[in-house]
PDB file of C-alpha atoms in Angstrom:
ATOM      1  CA  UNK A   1     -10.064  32.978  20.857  1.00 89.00           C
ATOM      2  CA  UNK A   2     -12.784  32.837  18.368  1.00 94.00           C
ATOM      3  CA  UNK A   3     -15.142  35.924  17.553  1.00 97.00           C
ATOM      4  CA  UNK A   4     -17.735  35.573  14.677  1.00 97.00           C
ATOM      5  CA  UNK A   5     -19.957  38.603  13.518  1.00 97.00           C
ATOM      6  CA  UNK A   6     -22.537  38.087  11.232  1.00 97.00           C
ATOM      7  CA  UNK A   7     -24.636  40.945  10.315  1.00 96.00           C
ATOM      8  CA  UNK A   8     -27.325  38.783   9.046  1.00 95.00           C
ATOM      9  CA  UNK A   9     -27.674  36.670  11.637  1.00 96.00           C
ATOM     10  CA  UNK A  10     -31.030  35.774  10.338  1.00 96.00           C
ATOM     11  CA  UNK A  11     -28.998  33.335   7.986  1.00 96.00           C
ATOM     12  CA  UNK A  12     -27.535  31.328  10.749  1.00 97.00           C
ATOM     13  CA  UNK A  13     -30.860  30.972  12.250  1.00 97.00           C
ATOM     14  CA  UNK A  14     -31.990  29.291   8.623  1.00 97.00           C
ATOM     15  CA  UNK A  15     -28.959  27.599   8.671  1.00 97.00           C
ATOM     16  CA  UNK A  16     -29.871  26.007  11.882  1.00 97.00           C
ATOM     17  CA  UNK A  17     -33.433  24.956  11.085  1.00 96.00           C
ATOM     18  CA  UNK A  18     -31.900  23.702   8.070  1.00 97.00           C
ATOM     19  CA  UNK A  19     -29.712  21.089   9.444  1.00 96.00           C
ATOM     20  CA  UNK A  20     -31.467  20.492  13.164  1.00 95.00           C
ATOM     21  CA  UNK A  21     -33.983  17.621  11.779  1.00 94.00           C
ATOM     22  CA  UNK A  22     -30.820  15.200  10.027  1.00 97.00           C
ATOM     23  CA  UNK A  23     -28.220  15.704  12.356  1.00 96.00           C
ATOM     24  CA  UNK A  24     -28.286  15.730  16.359  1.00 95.00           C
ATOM     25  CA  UNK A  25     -24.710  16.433  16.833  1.00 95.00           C
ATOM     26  CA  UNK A  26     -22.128  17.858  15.178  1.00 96.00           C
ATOM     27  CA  UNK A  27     -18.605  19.658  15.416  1.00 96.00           C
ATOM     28  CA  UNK A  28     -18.252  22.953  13.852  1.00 96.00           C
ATOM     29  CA  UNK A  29     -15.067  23.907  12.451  1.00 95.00           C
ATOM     30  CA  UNK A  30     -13.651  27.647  12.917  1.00 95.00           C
ATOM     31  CA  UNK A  31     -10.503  28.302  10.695  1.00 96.00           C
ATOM     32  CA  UNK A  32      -8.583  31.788   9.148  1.00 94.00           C
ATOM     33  CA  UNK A  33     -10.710  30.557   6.321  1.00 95.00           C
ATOM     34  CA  UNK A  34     -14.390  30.047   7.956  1.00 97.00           C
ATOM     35  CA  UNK A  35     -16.885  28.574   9.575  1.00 97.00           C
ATOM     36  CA  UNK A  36     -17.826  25.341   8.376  1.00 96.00           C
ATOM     37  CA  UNK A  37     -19.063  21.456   8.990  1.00 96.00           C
ATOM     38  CA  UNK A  38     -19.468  18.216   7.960  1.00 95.00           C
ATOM     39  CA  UNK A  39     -22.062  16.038   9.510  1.00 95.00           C
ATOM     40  CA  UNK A  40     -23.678  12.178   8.073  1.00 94.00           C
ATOM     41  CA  UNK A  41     -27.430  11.581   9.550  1.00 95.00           C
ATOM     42  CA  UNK A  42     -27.452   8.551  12.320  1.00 92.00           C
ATOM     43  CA  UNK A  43     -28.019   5.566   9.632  1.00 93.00           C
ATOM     44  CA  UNK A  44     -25.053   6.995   7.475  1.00 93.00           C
ATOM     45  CA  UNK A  45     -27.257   7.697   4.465  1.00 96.00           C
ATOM     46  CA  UNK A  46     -27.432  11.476   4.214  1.00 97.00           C
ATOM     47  CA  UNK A  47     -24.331  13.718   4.546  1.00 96.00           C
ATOM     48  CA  UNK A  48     -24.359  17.304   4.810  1.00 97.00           C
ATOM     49  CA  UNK A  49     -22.022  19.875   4.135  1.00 96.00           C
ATOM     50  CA  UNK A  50     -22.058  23.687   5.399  1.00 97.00           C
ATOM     51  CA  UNK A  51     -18.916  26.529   4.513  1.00 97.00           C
ATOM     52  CA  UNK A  52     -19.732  30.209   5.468  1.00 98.00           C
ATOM     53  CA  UNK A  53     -16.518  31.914   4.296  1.00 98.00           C
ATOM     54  CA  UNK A  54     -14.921  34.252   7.052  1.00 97.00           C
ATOM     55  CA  UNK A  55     -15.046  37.303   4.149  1.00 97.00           C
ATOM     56  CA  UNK A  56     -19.008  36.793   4.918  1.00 96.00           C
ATOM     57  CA  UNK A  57     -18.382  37.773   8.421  1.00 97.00           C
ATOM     58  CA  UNK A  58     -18.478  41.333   9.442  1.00 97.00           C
ATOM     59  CA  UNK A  59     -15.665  40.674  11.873  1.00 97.00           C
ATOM     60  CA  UNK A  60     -13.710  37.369  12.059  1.00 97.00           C
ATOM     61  CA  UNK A  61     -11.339  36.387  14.631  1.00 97.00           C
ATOM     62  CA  UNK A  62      -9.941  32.798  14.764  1.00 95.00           C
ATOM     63  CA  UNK A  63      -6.508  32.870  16.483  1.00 92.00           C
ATOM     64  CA  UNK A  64      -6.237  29.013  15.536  1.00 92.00           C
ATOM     65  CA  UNK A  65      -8.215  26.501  14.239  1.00 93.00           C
ATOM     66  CA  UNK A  66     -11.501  25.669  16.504  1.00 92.00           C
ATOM     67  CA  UNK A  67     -13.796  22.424  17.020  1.00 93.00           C
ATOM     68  CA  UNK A  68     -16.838  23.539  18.456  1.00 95.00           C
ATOM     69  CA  UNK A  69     -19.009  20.138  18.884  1.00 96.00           C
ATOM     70  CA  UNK A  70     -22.723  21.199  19.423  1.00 96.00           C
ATOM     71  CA  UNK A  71     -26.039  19.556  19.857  1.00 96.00           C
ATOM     72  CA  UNK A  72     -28.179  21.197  16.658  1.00 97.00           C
ATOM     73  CA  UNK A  73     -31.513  21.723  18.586  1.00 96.00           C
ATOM     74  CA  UNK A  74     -29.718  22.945  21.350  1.00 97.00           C
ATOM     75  CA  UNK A  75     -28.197  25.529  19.532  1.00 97.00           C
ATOM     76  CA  UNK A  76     -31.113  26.432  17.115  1.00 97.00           C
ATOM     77  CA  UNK A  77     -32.899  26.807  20.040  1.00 96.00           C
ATOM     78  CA  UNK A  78     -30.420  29.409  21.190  1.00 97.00           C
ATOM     79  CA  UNK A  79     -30.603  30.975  17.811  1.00 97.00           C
ATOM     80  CA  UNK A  80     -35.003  30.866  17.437  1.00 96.00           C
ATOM     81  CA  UNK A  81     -34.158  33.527  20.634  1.00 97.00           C
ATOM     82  CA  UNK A  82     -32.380  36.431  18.386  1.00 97.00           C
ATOM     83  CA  UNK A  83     -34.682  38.381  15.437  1.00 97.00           C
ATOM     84  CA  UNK A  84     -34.232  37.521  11.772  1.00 96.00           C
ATOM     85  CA  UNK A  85     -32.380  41.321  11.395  1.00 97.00           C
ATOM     86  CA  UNK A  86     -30.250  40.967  14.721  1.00 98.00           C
ATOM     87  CA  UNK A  87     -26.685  40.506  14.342  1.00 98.00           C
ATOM     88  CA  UNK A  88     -25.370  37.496  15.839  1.00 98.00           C
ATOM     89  CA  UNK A  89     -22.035  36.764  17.471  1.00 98.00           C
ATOM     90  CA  UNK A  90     -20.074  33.388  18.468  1.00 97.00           C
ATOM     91  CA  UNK A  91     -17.559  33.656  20.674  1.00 97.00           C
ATOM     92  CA  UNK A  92     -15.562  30.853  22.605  1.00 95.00           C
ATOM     93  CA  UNK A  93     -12.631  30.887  24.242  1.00 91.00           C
ATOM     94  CA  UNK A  94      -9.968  28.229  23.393  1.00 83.00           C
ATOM     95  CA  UNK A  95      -9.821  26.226  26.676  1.00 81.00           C
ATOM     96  CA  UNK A  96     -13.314  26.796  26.857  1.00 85.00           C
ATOM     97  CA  UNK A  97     -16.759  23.923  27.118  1.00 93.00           C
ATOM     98  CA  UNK A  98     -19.184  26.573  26.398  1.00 97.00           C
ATOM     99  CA  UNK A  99     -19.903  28.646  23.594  1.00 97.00           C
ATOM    100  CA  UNK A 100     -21.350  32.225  23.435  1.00 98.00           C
ATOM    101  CA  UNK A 101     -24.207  33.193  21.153  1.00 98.00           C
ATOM    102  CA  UNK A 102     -24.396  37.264  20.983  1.00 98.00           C
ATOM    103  CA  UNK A 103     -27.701  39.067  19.631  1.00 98.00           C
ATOM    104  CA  UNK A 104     -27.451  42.571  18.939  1.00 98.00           C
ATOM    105  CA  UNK A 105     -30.735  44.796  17.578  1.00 97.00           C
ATOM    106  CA  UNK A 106     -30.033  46.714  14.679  1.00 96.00           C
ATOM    107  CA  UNK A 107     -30.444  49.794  16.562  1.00 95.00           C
ATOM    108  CA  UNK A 108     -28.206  48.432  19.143  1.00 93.00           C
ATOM    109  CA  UNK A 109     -31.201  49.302  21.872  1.00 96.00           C
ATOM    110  CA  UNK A 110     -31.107  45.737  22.796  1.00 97.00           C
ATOM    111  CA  UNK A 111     -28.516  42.802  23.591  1.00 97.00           C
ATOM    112  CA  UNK A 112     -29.112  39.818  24.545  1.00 97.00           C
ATOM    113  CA  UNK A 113     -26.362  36.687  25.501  1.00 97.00           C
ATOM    114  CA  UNK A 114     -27.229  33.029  25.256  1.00 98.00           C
ATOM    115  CA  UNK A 115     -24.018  30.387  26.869  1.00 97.00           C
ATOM    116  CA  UNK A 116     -24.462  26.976  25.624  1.00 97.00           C
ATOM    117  CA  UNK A 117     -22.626  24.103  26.999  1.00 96.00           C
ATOM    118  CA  UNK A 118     -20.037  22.612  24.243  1.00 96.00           C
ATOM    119  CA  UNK A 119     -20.079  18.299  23.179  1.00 95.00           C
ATOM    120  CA  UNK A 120     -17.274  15.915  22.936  1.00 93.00           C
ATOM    121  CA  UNK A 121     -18.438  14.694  19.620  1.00 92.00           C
ATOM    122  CA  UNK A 122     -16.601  11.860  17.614  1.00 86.00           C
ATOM    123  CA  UNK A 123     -17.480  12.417  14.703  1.00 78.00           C
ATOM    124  CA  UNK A 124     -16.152  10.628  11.183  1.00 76.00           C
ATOM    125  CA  UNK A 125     -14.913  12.840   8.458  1.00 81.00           C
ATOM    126  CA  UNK A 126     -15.896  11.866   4.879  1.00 84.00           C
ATOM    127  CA  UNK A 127     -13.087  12.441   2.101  1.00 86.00           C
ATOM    128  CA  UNK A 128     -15.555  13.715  -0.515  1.00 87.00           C
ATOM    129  CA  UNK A 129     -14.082  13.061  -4.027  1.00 85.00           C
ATOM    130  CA  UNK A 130     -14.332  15.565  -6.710  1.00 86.00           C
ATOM    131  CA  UNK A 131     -17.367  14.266  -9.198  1.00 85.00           C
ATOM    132  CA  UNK A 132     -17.765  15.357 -12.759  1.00 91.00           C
ATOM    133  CA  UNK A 133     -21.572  14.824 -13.135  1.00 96.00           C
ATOM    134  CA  UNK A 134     -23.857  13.884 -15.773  1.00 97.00           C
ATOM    135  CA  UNK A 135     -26.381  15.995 -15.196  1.00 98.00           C
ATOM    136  CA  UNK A 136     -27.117  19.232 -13.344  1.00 98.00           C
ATOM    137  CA  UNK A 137     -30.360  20.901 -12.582  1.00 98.00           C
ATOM    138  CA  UNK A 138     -30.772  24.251 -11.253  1.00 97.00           C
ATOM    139  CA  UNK A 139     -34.177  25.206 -10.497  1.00 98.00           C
ATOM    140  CA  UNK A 140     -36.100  27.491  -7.723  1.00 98.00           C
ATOM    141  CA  UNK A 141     -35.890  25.829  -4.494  1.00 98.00           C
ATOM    142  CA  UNK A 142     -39.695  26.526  -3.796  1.00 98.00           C
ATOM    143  CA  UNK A 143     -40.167  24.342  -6.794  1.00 98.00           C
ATOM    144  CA  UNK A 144     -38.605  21.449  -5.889  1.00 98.00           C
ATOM    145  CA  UNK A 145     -39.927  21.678  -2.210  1.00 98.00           C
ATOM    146  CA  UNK A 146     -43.109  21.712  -3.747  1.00 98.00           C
ATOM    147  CA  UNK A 147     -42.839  18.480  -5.660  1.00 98.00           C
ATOM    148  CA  UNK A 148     -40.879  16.457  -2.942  1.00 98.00           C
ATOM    149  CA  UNK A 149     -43.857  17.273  -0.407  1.00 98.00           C
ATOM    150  CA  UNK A 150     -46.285  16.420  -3.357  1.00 98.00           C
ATOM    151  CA  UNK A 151     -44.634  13.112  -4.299  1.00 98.00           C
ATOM    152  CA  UNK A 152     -44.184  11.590  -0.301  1.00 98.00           C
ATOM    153  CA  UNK A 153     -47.919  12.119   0.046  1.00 98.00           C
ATOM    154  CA  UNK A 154     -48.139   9.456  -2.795  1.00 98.00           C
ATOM    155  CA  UNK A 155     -44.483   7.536  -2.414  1.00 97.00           C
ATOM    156  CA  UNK A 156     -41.843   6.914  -0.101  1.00 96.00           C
ATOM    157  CA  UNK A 157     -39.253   7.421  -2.824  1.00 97.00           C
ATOM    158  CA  UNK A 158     -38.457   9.605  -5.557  1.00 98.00           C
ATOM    159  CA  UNK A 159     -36.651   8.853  -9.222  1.00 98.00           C
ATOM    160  CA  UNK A 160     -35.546  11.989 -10.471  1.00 98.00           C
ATOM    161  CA  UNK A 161     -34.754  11.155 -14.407  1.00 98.00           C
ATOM    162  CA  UNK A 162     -32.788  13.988 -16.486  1.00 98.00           C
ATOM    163  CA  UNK A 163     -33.422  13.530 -20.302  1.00 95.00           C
ATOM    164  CA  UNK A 164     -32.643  16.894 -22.674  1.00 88.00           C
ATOM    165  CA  UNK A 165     -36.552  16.803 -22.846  1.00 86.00           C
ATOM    166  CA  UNK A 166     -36.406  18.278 -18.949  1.00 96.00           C
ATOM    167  CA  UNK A 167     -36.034  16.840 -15.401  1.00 98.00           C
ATOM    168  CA  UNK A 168     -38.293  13.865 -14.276  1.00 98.00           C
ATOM    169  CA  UNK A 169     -40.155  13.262 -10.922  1.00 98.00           C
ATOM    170  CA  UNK A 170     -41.412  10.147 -10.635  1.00 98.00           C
ATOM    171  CA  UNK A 171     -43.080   7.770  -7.810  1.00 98.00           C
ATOM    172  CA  UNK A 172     -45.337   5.152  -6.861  1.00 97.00           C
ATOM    173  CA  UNK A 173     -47.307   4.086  -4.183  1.00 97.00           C
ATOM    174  CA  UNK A 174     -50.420   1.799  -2.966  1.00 97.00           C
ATOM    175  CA  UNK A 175     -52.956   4.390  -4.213  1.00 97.00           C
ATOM    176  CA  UNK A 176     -51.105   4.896  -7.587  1.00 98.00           C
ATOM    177  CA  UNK A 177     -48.138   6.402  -9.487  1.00 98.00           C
ATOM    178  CA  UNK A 178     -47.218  10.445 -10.590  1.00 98.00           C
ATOM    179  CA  UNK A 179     -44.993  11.909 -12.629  1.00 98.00           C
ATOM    180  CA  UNK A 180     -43.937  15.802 -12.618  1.00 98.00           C
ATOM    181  CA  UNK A 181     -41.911  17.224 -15.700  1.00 98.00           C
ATOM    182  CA  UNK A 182     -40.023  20.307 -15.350  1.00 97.00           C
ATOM    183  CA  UNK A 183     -38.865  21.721 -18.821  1.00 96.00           C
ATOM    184  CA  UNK A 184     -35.465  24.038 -18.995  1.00 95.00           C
ATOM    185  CA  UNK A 185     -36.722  27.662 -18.716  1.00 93.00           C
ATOM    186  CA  UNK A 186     -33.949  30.213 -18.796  1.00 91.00           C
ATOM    187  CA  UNK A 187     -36.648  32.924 -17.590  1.00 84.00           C
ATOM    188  CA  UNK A 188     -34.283  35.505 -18.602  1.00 85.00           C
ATOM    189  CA  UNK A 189     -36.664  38.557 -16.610  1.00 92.00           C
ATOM    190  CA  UNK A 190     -36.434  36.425 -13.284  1.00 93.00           C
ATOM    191  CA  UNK A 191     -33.394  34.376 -12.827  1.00 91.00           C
ATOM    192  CA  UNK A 192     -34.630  33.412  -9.634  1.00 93.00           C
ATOM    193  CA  UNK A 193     -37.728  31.736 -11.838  1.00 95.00           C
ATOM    194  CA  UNK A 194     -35.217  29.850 -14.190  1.00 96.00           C
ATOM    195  CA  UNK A 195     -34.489  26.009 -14.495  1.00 97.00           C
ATOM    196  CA  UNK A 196     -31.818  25.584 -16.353  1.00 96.00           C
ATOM    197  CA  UNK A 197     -29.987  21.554 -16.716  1.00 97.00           C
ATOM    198  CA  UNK A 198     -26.689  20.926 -18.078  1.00 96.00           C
ATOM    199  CA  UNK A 199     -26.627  17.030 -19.348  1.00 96.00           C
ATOM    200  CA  UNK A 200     -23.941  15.377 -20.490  1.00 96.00           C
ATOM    201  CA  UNK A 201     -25.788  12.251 -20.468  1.00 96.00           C
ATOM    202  CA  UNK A 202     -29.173  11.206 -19.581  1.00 97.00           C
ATOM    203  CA  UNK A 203     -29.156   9.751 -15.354  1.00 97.00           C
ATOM    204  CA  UNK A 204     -31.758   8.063 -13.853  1.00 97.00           C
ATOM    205  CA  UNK A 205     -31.484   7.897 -10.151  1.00 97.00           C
ATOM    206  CA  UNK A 206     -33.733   6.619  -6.969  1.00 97.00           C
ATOM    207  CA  UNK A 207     -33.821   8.368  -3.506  1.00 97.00           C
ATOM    208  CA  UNK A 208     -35.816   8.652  -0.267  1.00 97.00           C
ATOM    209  CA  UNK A 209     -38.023  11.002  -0.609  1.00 98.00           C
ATOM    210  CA  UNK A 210     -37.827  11.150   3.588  1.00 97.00           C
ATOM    211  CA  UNK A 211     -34.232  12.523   3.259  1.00 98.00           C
ATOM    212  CA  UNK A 212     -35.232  14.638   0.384  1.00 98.00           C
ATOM    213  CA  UNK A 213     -38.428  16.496   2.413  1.00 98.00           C
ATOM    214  CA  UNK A 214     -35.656  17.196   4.867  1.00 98.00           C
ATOM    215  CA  UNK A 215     -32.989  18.759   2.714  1.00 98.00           C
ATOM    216  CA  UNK A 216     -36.025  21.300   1.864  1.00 98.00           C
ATOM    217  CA  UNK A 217     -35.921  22.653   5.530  1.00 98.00           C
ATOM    218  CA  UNK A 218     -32.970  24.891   3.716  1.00 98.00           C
ATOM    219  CA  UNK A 219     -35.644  26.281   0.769  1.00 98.00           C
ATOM    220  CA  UNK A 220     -35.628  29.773   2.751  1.00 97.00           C
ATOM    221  CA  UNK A 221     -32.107  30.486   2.642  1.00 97.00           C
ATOM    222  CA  UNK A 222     -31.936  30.531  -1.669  1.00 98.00           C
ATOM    223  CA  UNK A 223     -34.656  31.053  -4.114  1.00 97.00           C
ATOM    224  CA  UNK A 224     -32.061  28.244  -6.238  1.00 98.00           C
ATOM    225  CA  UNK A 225     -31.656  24.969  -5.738  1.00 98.00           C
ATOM    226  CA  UNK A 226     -28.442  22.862  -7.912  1.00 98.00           C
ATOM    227  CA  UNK A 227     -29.019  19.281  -7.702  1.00 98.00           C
ATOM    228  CA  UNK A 228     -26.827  17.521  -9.343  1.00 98.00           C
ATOM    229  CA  UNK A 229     -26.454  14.242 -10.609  1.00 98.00           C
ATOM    230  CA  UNK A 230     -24.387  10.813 -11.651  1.00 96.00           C
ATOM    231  CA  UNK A 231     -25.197   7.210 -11.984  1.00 93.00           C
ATOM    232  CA  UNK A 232     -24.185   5.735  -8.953  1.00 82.00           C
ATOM    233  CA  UNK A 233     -22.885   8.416  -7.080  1.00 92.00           C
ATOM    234  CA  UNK A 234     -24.883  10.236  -4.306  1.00 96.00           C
ATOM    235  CA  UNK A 235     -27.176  13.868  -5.202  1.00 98.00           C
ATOM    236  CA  UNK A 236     -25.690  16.299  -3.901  1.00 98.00           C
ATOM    237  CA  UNK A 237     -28.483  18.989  -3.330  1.00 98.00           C
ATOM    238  CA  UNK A 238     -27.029  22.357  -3.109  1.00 98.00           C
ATOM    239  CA  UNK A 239     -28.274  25.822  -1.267  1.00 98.00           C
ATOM    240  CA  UNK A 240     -26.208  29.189  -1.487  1.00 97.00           C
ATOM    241  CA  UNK A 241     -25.632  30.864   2.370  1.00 96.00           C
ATOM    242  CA  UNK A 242     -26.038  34.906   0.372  1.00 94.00           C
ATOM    243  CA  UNK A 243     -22.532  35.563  -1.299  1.00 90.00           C
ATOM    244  CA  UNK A 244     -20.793  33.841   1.391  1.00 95.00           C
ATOM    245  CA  UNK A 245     -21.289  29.884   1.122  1.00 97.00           C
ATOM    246  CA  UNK A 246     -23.289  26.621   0.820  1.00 98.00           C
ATOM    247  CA  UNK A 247     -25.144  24.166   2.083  1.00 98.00           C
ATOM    248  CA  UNK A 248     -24.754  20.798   0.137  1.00 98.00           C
ATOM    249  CA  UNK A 249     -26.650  17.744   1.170  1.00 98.00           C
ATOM    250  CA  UNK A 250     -25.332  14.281  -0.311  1.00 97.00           C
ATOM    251  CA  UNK A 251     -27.707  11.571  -0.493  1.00 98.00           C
ATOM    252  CA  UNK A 252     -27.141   8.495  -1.295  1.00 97.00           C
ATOM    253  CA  UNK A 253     -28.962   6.578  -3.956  1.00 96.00           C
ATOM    254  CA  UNK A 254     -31.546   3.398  -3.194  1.00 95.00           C
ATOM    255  CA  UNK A 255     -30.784   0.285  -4.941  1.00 89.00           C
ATOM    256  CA  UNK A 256     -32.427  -0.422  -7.908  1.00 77.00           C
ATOM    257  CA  UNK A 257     -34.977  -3.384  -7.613  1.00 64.00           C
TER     258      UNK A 257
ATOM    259  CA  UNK B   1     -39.299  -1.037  -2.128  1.00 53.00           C
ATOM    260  CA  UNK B   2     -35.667  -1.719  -2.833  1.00 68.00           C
ATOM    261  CA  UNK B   3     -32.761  -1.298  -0.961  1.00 91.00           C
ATOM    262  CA  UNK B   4     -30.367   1.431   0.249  1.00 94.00           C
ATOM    263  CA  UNK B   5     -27.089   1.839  -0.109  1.00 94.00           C
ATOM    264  CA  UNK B   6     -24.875   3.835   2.663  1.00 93.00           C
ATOM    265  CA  UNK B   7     -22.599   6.874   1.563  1.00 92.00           C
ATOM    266  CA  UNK B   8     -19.538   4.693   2.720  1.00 89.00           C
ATOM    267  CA  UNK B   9     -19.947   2.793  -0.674  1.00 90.00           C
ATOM    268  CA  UNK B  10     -19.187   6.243  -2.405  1.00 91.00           C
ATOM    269  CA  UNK B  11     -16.765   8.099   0.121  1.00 88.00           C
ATOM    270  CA  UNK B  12     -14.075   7.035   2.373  1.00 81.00           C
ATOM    271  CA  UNK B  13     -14.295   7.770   5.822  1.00 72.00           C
ATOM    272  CA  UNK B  14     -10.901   9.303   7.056  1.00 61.00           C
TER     273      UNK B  14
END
């Protein structure tokens, strides 16, 4: 028996439009210590990586450990159907193919449940090793959205160069090249305005800027956005879910010409 | 340009 109550159900909603455009299907994974998954993209490129802790939950009952395998537009779908303030519970039974989406109006005047038909998904776990990286930028996710949308209007893909001068965004195309400098600004007034990078040593790195338009879908859920960065190893692009997780997209890098 | 290398060059699938 699994029963998940999220006040804020308007999270899981952004969650979902978050993920819905990289990944078709995908198993969600309910244990005693939350509600998490781990899904790649079809060409085995992009990875992404979701944890919403079960302290996050209002109530959280998982009498043992659940995979839920859902189709992502399916159940965003589902989701688009409940307001951004209702509160939105999963249920499933253990035995059970379907899963139970729950909206409840704050003023509990309204209710309103949504059944959705559960996959048989295969799906390949990563082991994820722990990185020490050489650089780490945290800036305001609107920021970055801004400049990936800029960029793929003039490149397909994206160096992002870390120097203690700032972070680098870089591309070229047919109609010419551009180049977008972000200097550390510790904004002390409005954290939320801050970049701050931690280098250990300067990184240089080239990605799809396709990938990195869609990890931007998750921009609404955190006014910060960690990206962080080694030579040779994938980005890992990094959301906070409120106090109570993550979203972390891995990318991995092109090959240098 | 260039190519692009999967994340099973970084990770190992288990």
């Amino acid at each position: 028996m699994l029963e998940l109550r999220l006040v804020q159900g308007g999270l899981l909603k952004k969650v979902l439009e978050s993920l819905k455009d990289l990944v078709n299907d995908a198993n969600f994974d309910c244990s005693a210590s939350g509600f998490s998954l781990q899904a790649m993209d079809s060409s085995h490129v992009a990875l992404v990586a979701l944890l919403l802790r079960s302290e996050g939950f209002e109530h959280y009952r998982c009498d043992r450990n659940l995979s839920l395998g859902m189709n992502l537009n399916n159940m965003a779908k589902m989701l688009k159907c409940a307001a951004n303030d209702d509160i939105v519970t999963i249920k499933a039974d253990d035995a059970s193919d379907s899963v139970t989406f729950m909206f409840e109006s704050p003023n509990q005047d309204k209710i309103a449940d949504f059944e959705m038909k559960l996959m048989d998904i295969d799906s390949e776990h990563l082991g994820i090793p722990e990185a020490e990286f050489q650089a780490i930028v945290r800036m305001p996710s609107a920021e970055f959205a801004r400049i990936c949308k800029d960029l793929s209007t003039i490149g397909d893909t994206v160096v992002i160069s870390v120097t203690k001068e700032g972070v680098k965004f870089s591309t070229r195309g047919d109609i010419g090249t551009a180049n977008i400098v972000c200097r550390q600004n510790p904004s002390i007034d409005k954290p939320e305005e801050a970049t701050i990078i931690e280098m250990e040593e300067p990184v240089s790195l080239t990605f799809a800027l396709r990938y990195m338009n869609s990890f931007t879908k998750a921009t609404p859920l955190a006014n910060q956005v960690t990206i962080s960065l080694s030579a040779d190893l994938p980005v890992v692009v990094e959301y906070r879910v409120a106090e109570m997780g993550y979203i972390r997209f891995y990318l991995a890098p092109k090959i240098e010409e | 340009g260039g190519g692009q290398y999967s994340l099973g060059k970084f990770f190992l699938f288990g």
